[in-house]
């Protein structure tokens, strides 16, 4: 019974948030600080975390022994969390590189305008 409740509760909480983020929806405060592709990458990371939350109950329902299912579930959930963390860290790193490039391009463009020969 607990596994069914877990699946329903986890899907009702995590899946709508992941799909909304994947479609590009985010609060106004987040949209002003991050680019749309970064929000979508976080949506993919949330979908990966949602899938990781489903692996435990699905492995427990399989025909594996209880110890084997618990071991595989813990390993799979750990790998899923590391992968999702890598996606989020990569999006933060890419966002930093993007902002630095835009800032340098803005400074170069502004410097070219102010140094026009007369």
GROMACS .gro file of C-alpha atoms in nm, residues 1-96:
model
   96
    1UNK     CA    1   0.000   0.000   0.000
    2UNK     CA    2   0.285   0.237   0.085
    3UNK     CA    3   0.445   0.184  -0.255
    4UNK     CA    4   0.124   0.286  -0.433
    5UNK     CA    5   0.093   0.595  -0.217
    6UNK     CA    6   0.457   0.679  -0.285
    7UNK     CA    7   0.411   0.646  -0.662
    8UNK     CA    8   0.095   0.857  -0.664
    9UNK     CA    9   0.230   1.124  -0.429
   10UNK     CA   10   0.570   1.144  -0.594
   11UNK     CA   11   0.420   1.169  -0.941
   12UNK     CA   12   0.163   1.425  -0.830
   13UNK     CA   13   0.436   1.645  -0.679
   14UNK     CA   14   0.742   1.605  -0.900
   15UNK     CA   15   0.599   1.542  -1.245
   16UNK     CA   16   0.398   1.867  -1.289
   17UNK     CA   17   0.691   2.075  -1.167
   18UNK     CA   18   0.928   1.896  -1.405
   19UNK     CA   19   0.697   1.934  -1.703
   20UNK     CA   20   0.634   2.302  -1.629
   21UNK     CA   21   1.006   2.366  -1.604
   22UNK     CA   22   1.070   2.167  -1.920
   23UNK     CA   23   0.819   2.385  -2.103
   24UNK     CA   24   1.004   2.694  -1.982
   25UNK     CA   25   0.772   2.809  -1.706
   26UNK     CA   26   0.939   2.952  -1.399
   27UNK     CA   27   0.861   3.225  -1.149
   28UNK     CA   28   0.933   3.578  -1.269
   29UNK     CA   29   1.227   3.610  -1.030
   30UNK     CA   30   1.393   3.300  -1.179
   31UNK     CA   31   1.320   3.400  -1.539
   32UNK     CA   32   1.489   3.736  -1.485
   33UNK     CA   33   1.809   3.569  -1.361
   34UNK     CA   34   1.842   3.268  -1.592
   35UNK     CA   35   1.811   3.195  -1.960
   36UNK     CA   36   1.529   2.981  -2.101
   37UNK     CA   37   1.761   2.693  -2.195
   38UNK     CA   38   1.889   2.678  -1.837
   39UNK     CA   39   1.532   2.646  -1.709
   40UNK     CA   40   1.469   2.364  -1.957
   41UNK     CA   41   1.785   2.179  -1.854
   42UNK     CA   42   1.664   2.199  -1.494
   43UNK     CA   43   1.334   2.054  -1.613
   44UNK     CA   44   1.522   1.759  -1.761
   45UNK     CA   45   1.706   1.720  -1.430
   46UNK     CA   46   1.372   1.718  -1.247
   47UNK     CA   47   1.242   1.448  -1.482
   48UNK     CA   48   1.554   1.242  -1.408
   49UNK     CA   49   1.495   1.286  -1.035
   50UNK     CA   50   1.129   1.186  -1.084
   51UNK     CA   51   1.240   0.869  -1.259
   52UNK     CA   52   1.488   0.803  -0.977
   53UNK     CA   53   1.206   0.826  -0.726
   54UNK     CA   54   1.017   0.558  -0.917
   55UNK     CA   55   1.304   0.308  -0.932
   56UNK     CA   56   1.274   0.201  -0.567
   57UNK     CA   57   0.910   0.088  -0.577
   58UNK     CA   58   0.946  -0.062  -0.924
   59UNK     CA   59   1.245  -0.271  -0.817
   60UNK     CA   60   1.067  -0.383  -0.502
   61UNK     CA   61   0.776  -0.505  -0.715
   62UNK     CA   62   1.011  -0.701  -0.940
   63UNK     CA   63   1.092  -1.069  -0.890
   64UNK     CA   64   1.425  -0.992  -0.723
   65UNK     CA   65   1.503  -1.086  -0.366
   66UNK     CA   66   1.443  -0.810  -0.111
   67UNK     CA   67   1.815  -0.754  -0.044
   68UNK     CA   68   1.900  -0.743  -0.414
   69UNK     CA   69   1.616  -0.503  -0.490
   70UNK     CA   70   1.718  -0.272  -0.206
   71UNK     CA   71   2.082  -0.275  -0.319
   72UNK     CA   72   1.995  -0.207  -0.683
   73UNK     CA   73   1.749   0.065  -0.583
   74UNK     CA   74   2.007   0.246  -0.371
   75UNK     CA   75   2.271   0.225  -0.645
   76UNK     CA   76   2.029   0.336  -0.917
   77UNK     CA   77   1.892   0.624  -0.710
   78UNK     CA   78   2.245   0.739  -0.626
   79UNK     CA   79   2.345   0.737  -0.992
   80UNK     CA   80   2.029   0.920  -1.092
   81UNK     CA   81   2.091   1.192  -0.832
   82UNK     CA   82   2.452   1.233  -0.946
   83UNK     CA   83   2.338   1.262  -1.308
   84UNK     CA   84   2.071   1.519  -1.220
   85UNK     CA   85   2.324   1.712  -1.012
   86UNK     CA   86   2.559   1.712  -1.310
   87UNK     CA   87   2.286   1.852  -1.532
   88UNK     CA   88   2.209   2.132  -1.285
   89UNK     CA   89   2.580   2.209  -1.232
   90UNK     CA   90   2.635   2.213  -1.607
   91UNK     CA   91   2.348   2.454  -1.655
   92UNK     CA   92   2.488   2.685  -1.388
   93UNK     CA   93   2.833   2.668  -1.546
   94UNK     CA   94   2.694   2.734  -1.893
   95UNK     CA   95   2.491   3.025  -1.760
   96UNK     CA   96   2.806   3.176  -1.609
   0.00000   0.00000   0.00000
